[in-house]
Short mmCIF file of C-alpha atoms in Angstrom, two decimals:
data_model
loop_
_atom_site.label_atom_id
_atom_site.label_comp_id
_atom_site.label_asym_id
_atom_site.label_seq_id
_atom_site.Cartn_x
_atom_site.Cartn_y
_atom_site.Cartn_z
CA MET A 1 -13.62 11.85 -19.92
CA LYS A 2 -11.15 10.77 -22.57
CA LEU A 3 -8.01 8.94 -21.45
CA LYS A 4 -4.89 10.80 -22.66
CA VAL A 5 -1.93 9.20 -20.84
CA SER A 6 -1.64 5.75 -19.29
CA PHE A 7 1.41 4.35 -17.47
CA ARG A 8 1.35 0.62 -16.67
CA ASN A 9 4.18 -0.64 -14.44
CA VAL A 10 6.70 1.60 -16.18
CA SER A 11 10.36 1.35 -15.15
CA LYS A 12 13.51 3.02 -16.46
CA GLN A 13 16.81 1.36 -15.55
CA TYR A 14 20.30 2.63 -16.26
CA PHE A 15 23.52 0.65 -16.09
CA LEU A 16 26.33 2.68 -14.58
CA TYR A 17 29.86 2.45 -16.02
CA LYS A 18 33.03 4.16 -14.85
CA LYS A 19 34.56 4.36 -18.35
CA GLN A 20 33.23 4.46 -21.90
CA SER A 21 35.18 1.29 -22.70
CA ASP A 22 33.28 -0.55 -19.95
CA LYS A 23 30.02 0.40 -21.64
CA ILE A 24 31.19 -1.07 -24.96
CA LYS A 25 32.39 -4.24 -23.20
CA GLY A 26 29.02 -4.53 -21.50
CA LEU A 27 27.32 -4.78 -24.90
CA PHE A 28 29.15 -8.01 -25.79
CA PHE A 29 30.12 -9.32 -22.35
CA PRO A 30 27.39 -8.34 -19.89
CA ASN A 31 28.39 -8.18 -16.25
CA LYS A 32 25.78 -10.06 -14.25
CA ASN A 33 26.93 -8.34 -11.06
CA ASN A 34 25.94 -4.95 -12.46
CA LYS A 35 22.27 -4.79 -11.48
CA GLY A 36 21.74 -1.26 -12.75
CA PHE A 37 20.02 1.75 -11.22
CA PHE A 38 16.26 2.42 -11.41
CA ALA A 39 15.57 6.08 -12.08
CA VAL A 40 11.86 5.14 -12.19
CA ARG A 41 10.40 1.86 -10.96
CA ASP A 42 6.97 0.27 -11.40
CA VAL A 43 4.95 3.47 -11.92
CA SER A 44 1.27 3.25 -12.92
CA PHE A 45 -1.35 5.97 -13.35
CA ASP A 46 -4.04 7.29 -15.73
CA VAL A 47 -4.50 10.92 -16.77
CA TYR A 48 -7.55 12.24 -18.58
CA GLU A 49 -8.18 14.99 -21.09
CA GLY A 50 -8.14 18.51 -19.64
CA GLU A 51 -6.32 17.58 -16.42
CA THR A 52 -3.30 19.47 -15.11
CA ILE A 53 -1.04 17.10 -13.18
CA GLY A 54 1.65 18.37 -10.82
CA VAL A 55 4.81 16.31 -10.21
CA VAL A 56 6.66 16.92 -6.94
CA GLY A 57 9.52 15.26 -5.12
CA ILE A 58 12.90 16.04 -3.62
CA ASN A 59 16.04 16.12 -5.77
CA GLY A 60 16.87 12.77 -7.36
CA SER A 61 13.34 11.42 -7.06
CA GLY A 62 12.94 10.75 -10.80
CA LYS A 63 10.88 13.79 -11.87
CA SER A 64 13.05 14.66 -14.88
CA THR A 65 13.11 11.01 -15.97
CA MET A 66 9.31 11.03 -15.82
CA SER A 67 9.31 14.18 -17.98
CA ASN A 68 11.54 12.51 -20.58
CA LEU A 69 9.36 9.38 -20.59
CA LEU A 70 6.24 11.49 -21.07
CA ALA A 71 7.90 13.47 -23.87
CA LYS A 72 9.01 10.22 -25.61
CA ILE A 73 12.65 11.33 -25.40
CA ILE A 74 13.64 8.06 -23.74
CA PRO A 75 11.89 4.65 -23.93
CA PRO A 76 10.94 2.71 -20.79
CA THR A 77 13.03 -0.33 -19.84
CA SER A 78 9.83 -2.22 -19.03
CA GLY A 79 6.15 -1.50 -18.77
CA GLU A 80 3.73 0.13 -21.16
CA ILE A 81 3.04 3.79 -22.00
CA GLU A 82 -0.02 4.78 -24.01
CA MET A 83 -0.50 8.39 -25.15
CA ASP A 84 -3.36 9.83 -27.16
CA GLY A 85 -1.76 12.95 -28.67
CA GLN A 86 1.53 14.67 -29.42
CA PRO A 87 3.58 15.67 -26.34
CA SER A 88 5.80 18.75 -26.10
CA LEU A 89 8.45 19.21 -23.41
CA ILE A 90 9.28 22.62 -21.99
CA ALA A 91 12.46 22.60 -19.92
CA ILE A 92 15.43 24.94 -19.65
CA ALA A 93 17.12 24.76 -23.08
CA ALA A 94 15.17 21.63 -24.03
CA GLY A 95 15.51 21.10 -27.78
CA LEU A 96 17.62 24.23 -28.29
CA ASN A 97 20.89 24.19 -30.24
CA ASN A 98 23.51 26.36 -28.49
CA GLN A 99 25.34 27.13 -31.73
CA LEU A 100 22.28 28.48 -33.53
CA SER A 101 20.56 31.83 -33.01
CA GLY A 102 17.20 32.11 -31.29
CA LYS A 103 15.58 32.80 -34.66
CA ASP A 104 17.07 29.63 -36.18
CA ASN A 105 16.10 27.61 -33.10
CA ILE A 106 12.46 28.66 -33.51
CA ARG A 107 12.45 27.33 -37.06
CA LEU A 108 14.38 24.17 -36.16
CA LYS A 109 12.20 23.18 -33.22
CA CYS A 110 8.97 23.95 -35.08
CA LEU A 111 10.13 21.81 -38.03
CA MET A 112 10.95 18.99 -35.63
CA MET A 113 7.37 19.20 -34.31
CA GLY A 114 5.97 18.78 -37.83
CA LEU A 115 5.08 22.37 -38.76
CA THR A 116 5.52 23.64 -42.32
CA ASN A 117 7.59 26.71 -43.21
CA LYS A 118 4.41 28.68 -43.88
CA GLU A 119 2.99 27.76 -40.45
CA ILE A 120 6.29 28.76 -38.83
CA ASP A 121 6.26 32.13 -40.62
CA ASP A 122 2.72 32.75 -39.33
CA LEU A 123 3.76 31.94 -35.74
CA TYR A 124 7.20 33.58 -35.71
CA GLU A 125 6.18 37.07 -34.57
CA LYS A 126 3.90 35.69 -31.84
CA ILE A 127 6.72 33.49 -30.48
CA VAL A 128 9.24 36.36 -30.48
CA GLU A 129 6.75 38.69 -28.78
CA PHE A 130 5.95 36.09 -26.09
CA ALA A 131 9.64 35.29 -25.41
CA ASP A 132 10.42 39.04 -25.10
CA ILE A 133 14.23 38.70 -25.36
CA GLY A 134 14.72 41.66 -27.72
CA ASP A 135 17.73 41.76 -30.03
CA PHE A 136 19.07 38.54 -28.51
CA ILE A 137 16.76 36.64 -30.87
CA ASP A 138 19.52 37.01 -33.51
CA GLN A 139 22.32 35.91 -31.15
CA PRO A 140 23.56 32.33 -30.50
CA VAL A 141 21.66 30.57 -27.72
CA LYS A 142 24.97 29.81 -25.96
CA SER A 143 25.11 33.52 -25.01
CA TYR A 144 21.66 33.38 -23.34
CA SER A 145 21.05 33.29 -19.60
CA SER A 146 19.05 30.35 -18.19
CA GLY A 147 16.00 32.63 -17.94
CA MET A 148 16.23 33.64 -21.60
CA LYS A 149 16.56 30.01 -22.68
CA SER A 150 13.51 29.12 -20.63
CA ARG A 151 11.49 32.00 -22.08
CA LEU A 152 12.37 31.03 -25.66
CA GLY A 153 11.67 27.32 -25.04
CA PHE A 154 8.29 28.03 -23.43
CA ALA A 155 7.32 30.48 -26.16
CA ILE A 156 8.04 27.93 -28.91
CA SER A 157 6.29 25.00 -27.23
CA ALA A 158 3.28 27.06 -26.14
CA HIS A 159 2.61 28.26 -29.69
CA ILE A 160 3.06 24.86 -31.36
CA ASP A 161 -0.32 24.03 -29.78
CA PRO A 162 0.57 20.56 -28.42
CA ASP A 163 -1.99 17.99 -27.24
CA ILE A 164 0.05 17.18 -24.11
CA LEU A 165 2.28 19.81 -22.51
CA ILE A 166 5.10 18.83 -20.13
CA ILE A 167 6.66 21.70 -18.16
CA ASP A 168 9.82 20.72 -16.27
CA GLU A 169 10.97 23.53 -13.95
CA ALA A 170 10.68 25.95 -16.88
CA LEU A 171 8.93 28.62 -14.79
CA SER A 172 11.43 28.57 -11.93
CA VAL A 173 13.93 30.89 -13.67
CA GLY A 174 11.62 33.56 -15.09
CA ASP A 175 10.64 36.87 -13.48
CA GLN A 176 7.17 37.56 -12.08
CA THR A 177 5.83 39.15 -15.29
CA PHE A 178 6.93 36.23 -17.45
CA TYR A 179 5.62 33.77 -14.86
CA GLN A 180 2.17 35.40 -14.99
CA LYS A 181 2.26 35.32 -18.79
CA CYS A 182 2.99 31.58 -18.67
CA VAL A 183 0.24 30.94 -16.12
CA ASP A 184 -2.25 32.76 -18.36
CA ARG A 185 -1.16 30.62 -21.30
CA ILE A 186 -1.50 27.43 -19.23
CA THR A 187 -4.99 28.56 -18.18
CA GLU A 188 -5.88 28.96 -21.88
CA PHE A 189 -4.67 25.41 -22.53
CA LYS A 190 -6.79 24.11 -19.63
CA GLU A 191 -9.87 25.86 -21.00
CA GLN A 192 -9.18 24.22 -24.38
CA GLY A 193 -9.19 20.80 -22.69
CA LYS A 194 -5.46 20.11 -23.13
CA THR A 195 -3.54 17.84 -20.76
CA ILE A 196 -0.64 19.39 -18.83
CA PHE A 197 2.13 17.92 -16.65
CA PHE A 198 3.74 20.52 -14.39
CA VAL A 199 7.03 19.52 -12.70
CA SER A 200 8.08 21.97 -10.02
CA HIS A 201 9.58 22.42 -6.55
CA SER A 202 7.27 25.39 -5.99
CA ILE A 203 4.32 24.16 -3.93
CA SER A 204 2.50 27.48 -4.38
CA GLN A 205 2.66 27.09 -8.18
CA ILE A 206 1.46 23.48 -7.91
CA GLN A 207 -1.51 24.53 -5.75
CA LYS A 208 -2.57 27.30 -8.14
CA ILE A 209 -2.28 25.34 -11.38
CA CYS A 210 -2.81 21.61 -10.79
CA ASP A 211 -5.92 19.43 -10.43
CA ARG A 212 -4.03 16.37 -9.16
CA VAL A 213 -0.45 15.76 -8.01
CA ALA A 214 1.97 12.84 -8.42
CA TRP A 215 4.56 12.56 -5.64
CA MET A 216 7.73 10.82 -6.86
CA HIS A 217 9.95 9.47 -4.10
CA TYR A 218 13.31 7.91 -5.05
CA GLY A 219 12.00 6.52 -8.32
CA GLU A 220 8.64 5.27 -7.08
CA LEU A 221 5.18 6.84 -7.19
CA ARG A 222 4.47 7.39 -3.51
CA MET A 223 1.14 9.17 -3.93
CA PHE A 224 -1.17 10.27 -6.75
CA ASP A 225 -4.30 12.09 -5.67
CA ASP A 226 -6.05 15.46 -5.38
CA THR A 227 -3.71 18.45 -5.07
CA LYS A 228 -4.80 19.40 -1.57
CA LYS A 229 -4.31 15.89 -0.17
CA VAL A 230 -0.90 15.23 -1.77
CA VAL A 231 0.49 18.69 -0.96
CA LYS A 232 -0.46 18.23 2.70
CA GLU A 233 1.34 14.86 2.90
CA TYR A 234 4.36 16.15 0.93
CA LYS A 235 4.75 19.22 3.16
CA GLU A 236 4.65 17.02 6.26
CA PHE A 237 7.40 14.83 4.80
CA VAL A 238 9.58 17.83 3.86
CA ASP A 239 9.17 19.30 7.36
CA TRP A 240 10.12 15.95 8.89
CA PHE A 241 13.11 15.57 6.58
CA ASN A 242 14.40 19.09 7.29
CA LYS A 243 14.36 18.40 11.03
CA LEU A 244 16.78 15.49 10.62
CA SER A 245 20.45 16.00 11.41
CA LYS A 246 22.98 16.11 8.60
CA LYS A 247 24.06 12.56 9.39
CA GLU A 248 20.48 11.25 9.51
CA LYS A 249 19.68 12.89 6.18
CA LYS A 250 22.72 11.27 4.58
CA GLU A 251 21.82 7.84 5.97
CA TYR A 252 18.21 8.20 4.76
CA GLN A 253 19.29 9.19 1.26
CA LEU A 254 21.91 6.43 1.06
CA GLU A 255 19.39 3.80 2.16
CA HIS A 256 16.90 4.79 -0.53
CA LYS A 257 19.54 5.13 -3.25
CA GLU A 258 20.81 1.63 -2.51
CA GLY A 259 17.22 0.42 -2.70
CA ARG A 260 17.03 1.64 -6.29
CA LYS A 261 19.75 -0.75 -7.40
CA GLY A 262 19.13 -4.36 -8.36
CA VAL A 263 16.65 -6.27 -10.48
CA GLN A 264 12.99 -5.50 -10.92
CA LYS A 265 11.12 -7.11 -8.03
CA THR A 266 7.83 -7.66 -9.81
CA GLU A 267 6.86 -7.74 -13.47
CA LYS A 268 3.23 -7.00 -14.25
CA PHE A 269 3.35 -8.07 -17.90
CA SER A 270 4.44 -11.59 -18.76
CA ARG A 271 5.87 -10.50 -22.10
CA TYR A 272 8.47 -8.43 -20.27
CA ASN A 273 9.37 -11.44 -18.16
CA GLU A 274 9.92 -13.44 -21.33
CA ASN A 275 12.01 -10.72 -22.96
CA ARG A 276 14.10 -10.33 -19.86
CA LYS A 277 14.84 -14.06 -19.62
CA ARG A 278 15.82 -14.23 -23.25
CA ARG A 279 18.19 -11.30 -22.86
CA SER A 280 19.95 -12.78 -19.86
CA PHE A 281 20.31 -16.21 -21.47
CA LEU A 282 21.48 -15.25 -24.95
CA GLY A 283 23.20 -11.95 -24.21
CA PRO A 284 23.46 -8.82 -26.33
CA ALA A 285 26.40 -10.19 -28.33
CA PHE A 286 24.30 -13.10 -29.62
CA GLN A 287 21.47 -10.73 -30.53
CA VAL A 288 23.84 -8.43 -32.46
CA THR A 289 25.22 -11.43 -34.36
CA ILE A 290 21.73 -12.68 -35.29
CA LEU A 291 20.73 -9.21 -36.50
CA ALA A 292 23.87 -8.93 -38.61
CA VAL A 293 23.26 -12.33 -40.26
CA LEU A 294 19.62 -11.49 -40.96
CA THR A 295 20.61 -8.14 -42.46
CA ILE A 296 23.06 -9.84 -44.85
CA LEU A 297 20.48 -12.47 -45.87
CA LEU A 298 17.82 -9.84 -46.46
CA ALA A 299 20.27 -7.84 -48.60
CA LEU A 300 20.99 -10.96 -50.69
CA SER A 301 17.27 -11.59 -51.09
CA MET A 302 16.93 -8.28 -52.94
CA PHE A 303 18.61 -9.88 -55.96
CA SER A 304 15.97 -12.58 -56.21
CA ASP A 305 12.39 -12.42 -57.51
CA ARG A 306 11.43 -14.98 -54.82
CA PRO A 307 12.88 -13.51 -51.59
CA LEU A 308 11.22 -15.99 -49.24
CA ARG A 309 12.51 -18.94 -51.29
CA THR A 310 15.98 -17.35 -51.30
CA LEU A 311 15.96 -17.14 -47.52
CA ALA A 312 14.74 -20.72 -47.40
CA THR A 313 17.81 -21.90 -49.35
CA PHE A 314 19.99 -20.46 -46.58
CA GLY A 315 17.96 -22.29 -43.95
CA VAL A 316 16.50 -19.20 -42.33
CA ILE A 317 12.93 -20.16 -43.30
CA SER A 318 11.90 -23.76 -43.88
CA SER A 319 10.81 -24.40 -47.46
CA ASP A 320 7.36 -25.60 -46.46
CA LYS A 321 6.60 -22.07 -45.14
CA THR A 322 7.40 -20.22 -48.35
CA GLU A 323 3.97 -20.90 -49.78
CA ALA A 324 0.96 -18.73 -49.02
CA PRO A 325 -0.37 -19.46 -45.53
CA GLN A 326 -3.76 -21.06 -45.17
CA SER A 327 -6.33 -18.94 -43.41
CA THR A 328 -7.31 -20.23 -40.03
CA SER A 329 -10.01 -19.29 -37.57
CA PRO A 330 -8.37 -18.99 -34.17
CA GLU A 331 -10.45 -20.14 -31.28
CA LYS A 332 -11.35 -17.68 -28.59
CA LYS A 333 -8.86 -18.08 -25.81
CA GLY A 334 -9.96 -18.07 -22.24
CA ALA A 335 -13.69 -17.79 -22.95
CA SER A 336 -14.43 -21.15 -21.34
CA ASP A 337 -13.29 -20.08 -17.87
CA MET A 338 -15.96 -17.36 -17.64
CA LYS A 339 -19.31 -18.08 -16.07
CA LYS A 340 -22.33 -16.72 -17.92
CA VAL A 341 -24.41 -14.17 -16.03
CA ASP A 342 -27.31 -11.97 -17.06
CA GLN A 343 -27.66 -9.10 -14.66
CA GLN A 344 -27.76 -5.34 -14.75
CA ALA A 345 -24.81 -3.50 -13.24
CA VAL A 346 -23.85 0.09 -12.54
CA VAL A 347 -20.42 1.70 -13.15
CA THR A 348 -19.00 2.92 -9.82
CA ALA A 349 -15.50 3.81 -11.03
CA ASP A 350 -14.95 7.43 -12.04
CA PRO A 351 -14.47 6.84 -14.91
CA MET A 352 -14.17 3.10 -15.69
CA THR A 353 -11.35 1.90 -17.95
CA VAL A 354 -12.55 -0.75 -20.41
CA TYR A 355 -10.64 -3.26 -22.53
CA LYS A 356 -11.29 -4.97 -25.83
CA ASP A 357 -9.88 -8.37 -24.78
CA GLN A 358 -10.31 -10.71 -21.83
CA ALA A 359 -6.59 -10.48 -20.95
CA MET A 360 -7.17 -6.71 -20.55
CA GLU A 361 -4.11 -5.77 -22.58
CA LYS A 362 -5.87 -3.88 -25.40
CA LYS A 363 -7.38 -0.76 -23.89
CA ALA A 364 -10.43 0.69 -25.62
CA ASP A 365 -10.43 4.26 -26.89
CA VAL A 366 -13.28 5.19 -24.57
CA SER A 367 -14.07 4.97 -20.87
CA LEU A 368 -17.48 4.59 -19.23
CA PRO A 369 -18.76 7.32 -16.90
CA PHE A 370 -19.80 6.89 -13.30
CA GLY A 371 -23.40 5.76 -12.93
CA GLN A 372 -23.85 4.25 -16.40
CA ALA A 373 -26.04 1.15 -16.41
CA VAL A 374 -24.57 -1.82 -18.34
CA GLN A 375 -25.36 -5.48 -18.77
CA ALA A 376 -22.96 -8.01 -17.20
CA VAL A 377 -22.69 -10.95 -19.62
CA ALA A 378 -20.01 -13.23 -18.12
CA GLU A 379 -17.49 -13.14 -15.29
CA ASN A 380 -14.68 -14.84 -13.41
CA LYS A 381 -12.58 -13.71 -10.45
CA GLN A 382 -10.38 -11.41 -12.57
CA THR A 383 -12.68 -10.15 -15.33
CA VAL A 384 -16.24 -9.15 -16.09
CA GLN A 385 -17.55 -9.09 -19.63
CA ILE A 386 -20.06 -6.27 -20.08
CA LYS A 387 -22.28 -5.10 -22.89
CA THR A 388 -23.36 -1.56 -23.67
CA ALA A 389 -25.79 -0.49 -26.37
CA THR A 390 -22.97 -0.33 -28.93
CA GLU A 391 -20.05 -2.51 -27.81
CA THR A 392 -18.86 -5.42 -25.67
CA TYR A 393 -15.98 -4.78 -23.23
CA PHE A 394 -13.99 -6.42 -20.44
CA VAL A 395 -13.49 -4.69 -17.08
CA LYS A 396 -12.18 -5.30 -13.57
CA PRO A 397 -14.82 -6.58 -11.11
CA GLY A 398 -14.23 -3.79 -8.58
CA ALA A 399 -15.32 -1.12 -11.06
CA LEU A 400 -18.94 -2.38 -11.13
CA GLN A 401 -21.78 -2.94 -8.70
CA ASN A 402 -24.64 -5.36 -9.16
CA ALA A 403 -27.79 -3.24 -9.49
CA ASP A 404 -29.72 -5.82 -7.43
CA LYS A 405 -27.48 -5.27 -4.39
CA LEU A 406 -28.84 -1.78 -3.73
CA LYS A 407 -32.31 -1.76 -2.21
CA PRO A 408 -34.84 0.26 -4.24
CA LEU A 409 -35.97 3.41 -2.45
CA SER A 410 -39.26 5.24 -2.62
CA ILE A 411 -37.74 8.08 -4.61
CA GLY A 412 -39.13 9.46 -7.83
CA PRO A 413 -38.42 12.12 -10.48
CA GLU A 414 -40.64 14.66 -8.70
CA GLN A 415 -38.07 15.02 -5.89
CA PHE A 416 -35.55 16.60 -8.30
CA ASN A 417 -37.84 19.22 -9.84
CA SER A 418 -36.64 22.08 -7.64
CA TYR A 419 -33.00 21.51 -8.68
CA LEU A 420 -33.54 21.79 -12.44
CA SER A 421 -32.68 24.77 -14.59
CA PRO A 422 -35.59 27.10 -15.39
CA ALA A 423 -35.32 26.01 -19.03
CA SER A 424 -36.31 22.42 -18.24
CA ALA A 425 -38.26 22.77 -14.95
CA GLY A 426 -41.39 24.13 -16.66
CA SER A 427 -41.63 21.12 -19.03
CA TYR A 428 -40.20 18.52 -16.62
CA GLU A 429 -43.11 16.06 -16.64
CA TYR A 430 -43.63 16.41 -20.38
CA LEU A 431 -39.92 15.77 -21.07
CA LEU A 432 -39.96 12.74 -18.77
CA SER A 433 -42.93 11.25 -20.59
CA PHE A 434 -40.66 10.43 -23.56
CA LEU A 435 -38.35 8.22 -21.50
CA GLY A 436 -38.58 4.71 -23.01
CA LYS A 437 -40.38 5.94 -26.13
CA GLU A 438 -39.28 5.16 -29.69
CA GLU A 439 -36.81 7.57 -31.27
CA SER A 440 -39.23 8.10 -34.17
CA VAL A 441 -41.93 9.30 -31.73
CA LEU A 442 -39.43 11.65 -30.11
CA LYS A 443 -38.50 13.20 -33.44
CA GLN A 444 -42.12 13.47 -34.50
CA ARG A 445 -43.23 15.31 -31.36
CA MET A 446 -40.18 17.54 -30.96
CA GLN A 447 -39.02 19.55 -33.93
CA THR A 448 -35.95 21.19 -32.33
CA LEU A 449 -33.86 18.05 -31.79
CA SER A 450 -30.24 17.85 -32.98
CA SER A 451 -28.33 14.56 -33.10
CA VAL A 452 -24.81 14.25 -31.67
CA LYS A 453 -22.57 11.33 -30.70
CA SER A 454 -21.32 10.68 -27.15
CA GLU A 455 -17.74 9.57 -26.40
CA GLN A 456 -19.09 6.02 -26.04
CA GLY A 457 -20.59 6.14 -29.56
CA GLU A 458 -24.20 6.46 -28.40
CA THR A 459 -26.66 8.70 -30.22
CA ILE A 460 -27.76 11.76 -28.25
CA GLU A 461 -30.88 13.68 -29.26
CA ARG A 462 -30.36 17.18 -27.84
CA LEU A 463 -32.93 19.80 -26.92
CA THR A 464 -30.80 22.94 -26.65
CA THR A 465 -33.49 25.32 -25.42
CA GLU A 466 -34.71 22.92 -22.68
CA LYS A 467 -31.14 21.94 -21.63
CA THR A 468 -32.09 18.28 -22.03
CA ASP A 469 -30.55 15.25 -23.78
CA TYR A 470 -32.06 11.88 -24.68
CA VAL A 471 -29.68 8.90 -24.85
CA ILE A 472 -30.82 6.59 -27.64
CA GLN A 473 -30.23 2.84 -27.34
CA ASN A 474 -31.84 0.26 -29.62
CA GLU A 475 -33.84 3.10 -31.22
CA GLN A 476 -35.41 4.01 -27.85
CA ALA A 477 -34.87 6.89 -25.41
CA ASN A 478 -33.15 4.79 -22.74
CA ALA A 479 -32.06 7.72 -20.55
CA ILE A 480 -32.73 11.43 -20.15
CA VAL A 481 -30.07 13.93 -19.05
CA PHE A 482 -30.98 17.30 -17.54
CA ARG A 483 -28.14 19.81 -17.80
CA GLU A 484 -27.24 22.88 -15.73
CA ILE A 485 -28.90 21.60 -12.55
CA MET A 486 -28.19 23.00 -9.08
CA PRO A 487 -25.83 21.02 -6.78
CA ILE A 488 -27.57 18.15 -4.96
CA SER A 489 -26.35 16.22 -1.90
CA PRO A 490 -27.70 12.86 -0.65
CA SER A 491 -28.68 14.48 2.65
CA ALA A 492 -30.82 17.05 0.80
CA LEU A 493 -32.88 14.13 -0.51
CA GLY A 494 -33.05 12.51 2.93
CA LEU A 495 -30.57 9.80 1.95
CA THR A 496 -27.54 8.34 3.74
CA GLU A 497 -24.30 7.00 2.28
CA GLN A 498 -25.63 3.45 2.76
CA ASN A 499 -28.47 4.19 0.32
CA VAL A 500 -26.33 5.50 -2.56
CA TRP A 501 -23.31 4.72 -4.69
CA MET A 502 -20.79 7.56 -4.53
CA ASN A 503 -17.48 8.29 -6.27
CA GLU A 504 -14.25 8.83 -4.31
CA LYS A 505 -14.40 12.62 -4.62
CA GLN A 506 -18.00 12.52 -3.36
CA THR A 507 -19.00 14.80 -6.23
CA LYS A 508 -21.21 12.22 -7.93
CA PHE A 509 -23.73 9.72 -6.58
CA ALA A 510 -26.34 7.28 -7.87
CA VAL A 511 -29.56 6.22 -6.19
CA LYS A 512 -31.96 3.47 -7.20
CA GLY A 513 -35.71 4.03 -7.29
CA GLU A 514 -38.44 1.46 -7.91
CA ASN A 515 -37.78 1.24 -11.64
CA LYS A 516 -35.38 4.10 -12.36
CA LEU A 517 -31.75 4.93 -11.68
CA PHE A 518 -30.91 8.53 -10.77
CA VAL A 519 -27.32 9.72 -11.28
CA ILE A 520 -26.29 13.16 -10.01
CA ASP A 521 -23.02 14.67 -11.28
CA ASN A 522 -22.20 17.83 -9.34
CA GLU A 523 -19.06 18.39 -11.44
CA GLN A 524 -20.91 18.53 -14.79
CA HIS A 525 -24.15 19.72 -13.14
CA THR A 526 -26.27 16.98 -14.69
CA LEU A 527 -29.10 14.68 -13.57
CA THR A 528 -29.41 11.43 -15.53
CA ILE A 529 -32.55 9.32 -15.20
CA SER A 530 -32.59 5.88 -16.83
CA ALA A 531 -34.97 2.95 -16.72
CA ILE A 532 -33.74 -0.20 -14.96
CA LYS A 533 -35.23 -3.59 -14.25
#
């Protein structure tokens, strides 16, 4: 699965001022006693392509702040947000200009999202039909009810075809017919593999639409798991909270609101620690002054044919740095603290996030699926360097298992024959005979192969009629994947949980034979057989 959204220790802090003048004073003369208020604090999670994520929480828990962070409306105070795609926020009146008509707002918002006038003209009638607000489309938005604003906002965002859709209470004000229309549209997006964030107080809506749920509680991520599990815990909390007396509720809320004030307790990224120290020592006033001086010097440098030398005359850059820099070959940092290993390992995370660097700051564009066999090259307590057929990555130790630690069982390919699709069951042994063979032999013997690329960049030779794939590594068929298999459980094979690796959802498991690894994915309905040492 492709990673679409990643939050790493994200926080959003606001400084509260009684007057506008205090805010201006705070820019030049920061008040160290004003610790600020954390609307969101230290939130981390990963969301993958095609998932619909619900966001729940009582009022003031930080749900709307999360929506604005996801939609890139506001930047985080600290932490790191990575998004693969263009987000679109749907909230009541989000992005609508009250002074303009509905018709003008459609054009304005579509232009803001990067559409051309021709594309807007093609979509206009569909948006108006979906919004279903009649003649009000020509009236100023300020005359609309909250339901009409929501309908227009949803209609525009839903037809822009965003990669990531964020819905913030936009369905809470519509009638039942419009709600069903929106649900149908969301279902279409899910089928297209789009990622959706659904913020709502309606637990029934969350249960119908969402795959997983994030529970925000006074600015912190209290729980992020399967919908059924989170909804159960959240309902229990709401029931407990509602049984409190008015005084107890007030004390509980006050305690948690006070806990959101102050400085960040922990910083996960050292670069944020460094930035924070510099800000407190120098102050915003000093930074503004430096920026102003640099702006003036850069403006003066425009009148010179040697801008770097001009800046050097003012002392901003030393003269010995105005010449072309000599190329250097930086040494690999941190490589010496890793112990070399040479052992086969199996991915037990679902999926496993991989990084390009040992510090694990540069996330790779791909993730490795549960059950994939890789080669562990080097390791220390914090990091494992692994090698696939195409790339070298760095991962966390807990996401892998040493293949030698699972005892080989007397299990073979013949025990899976009854679970295969009819298309591949009849030729099962023949198809298996090509496992480990050269790709050239495979192409010579089978004329109906078509080559595709996996998300990890591996070559897949596909037999469409037999519902079978061959994974090619080093010009050999390293693994064979049977598609459209029947669901398989470890107990059906006479296995116990001690004999298998299993993911958290218990929908996938891997078992080791004498010289083969069998990976069963009951979500994708696949059986993968690969050769291992």
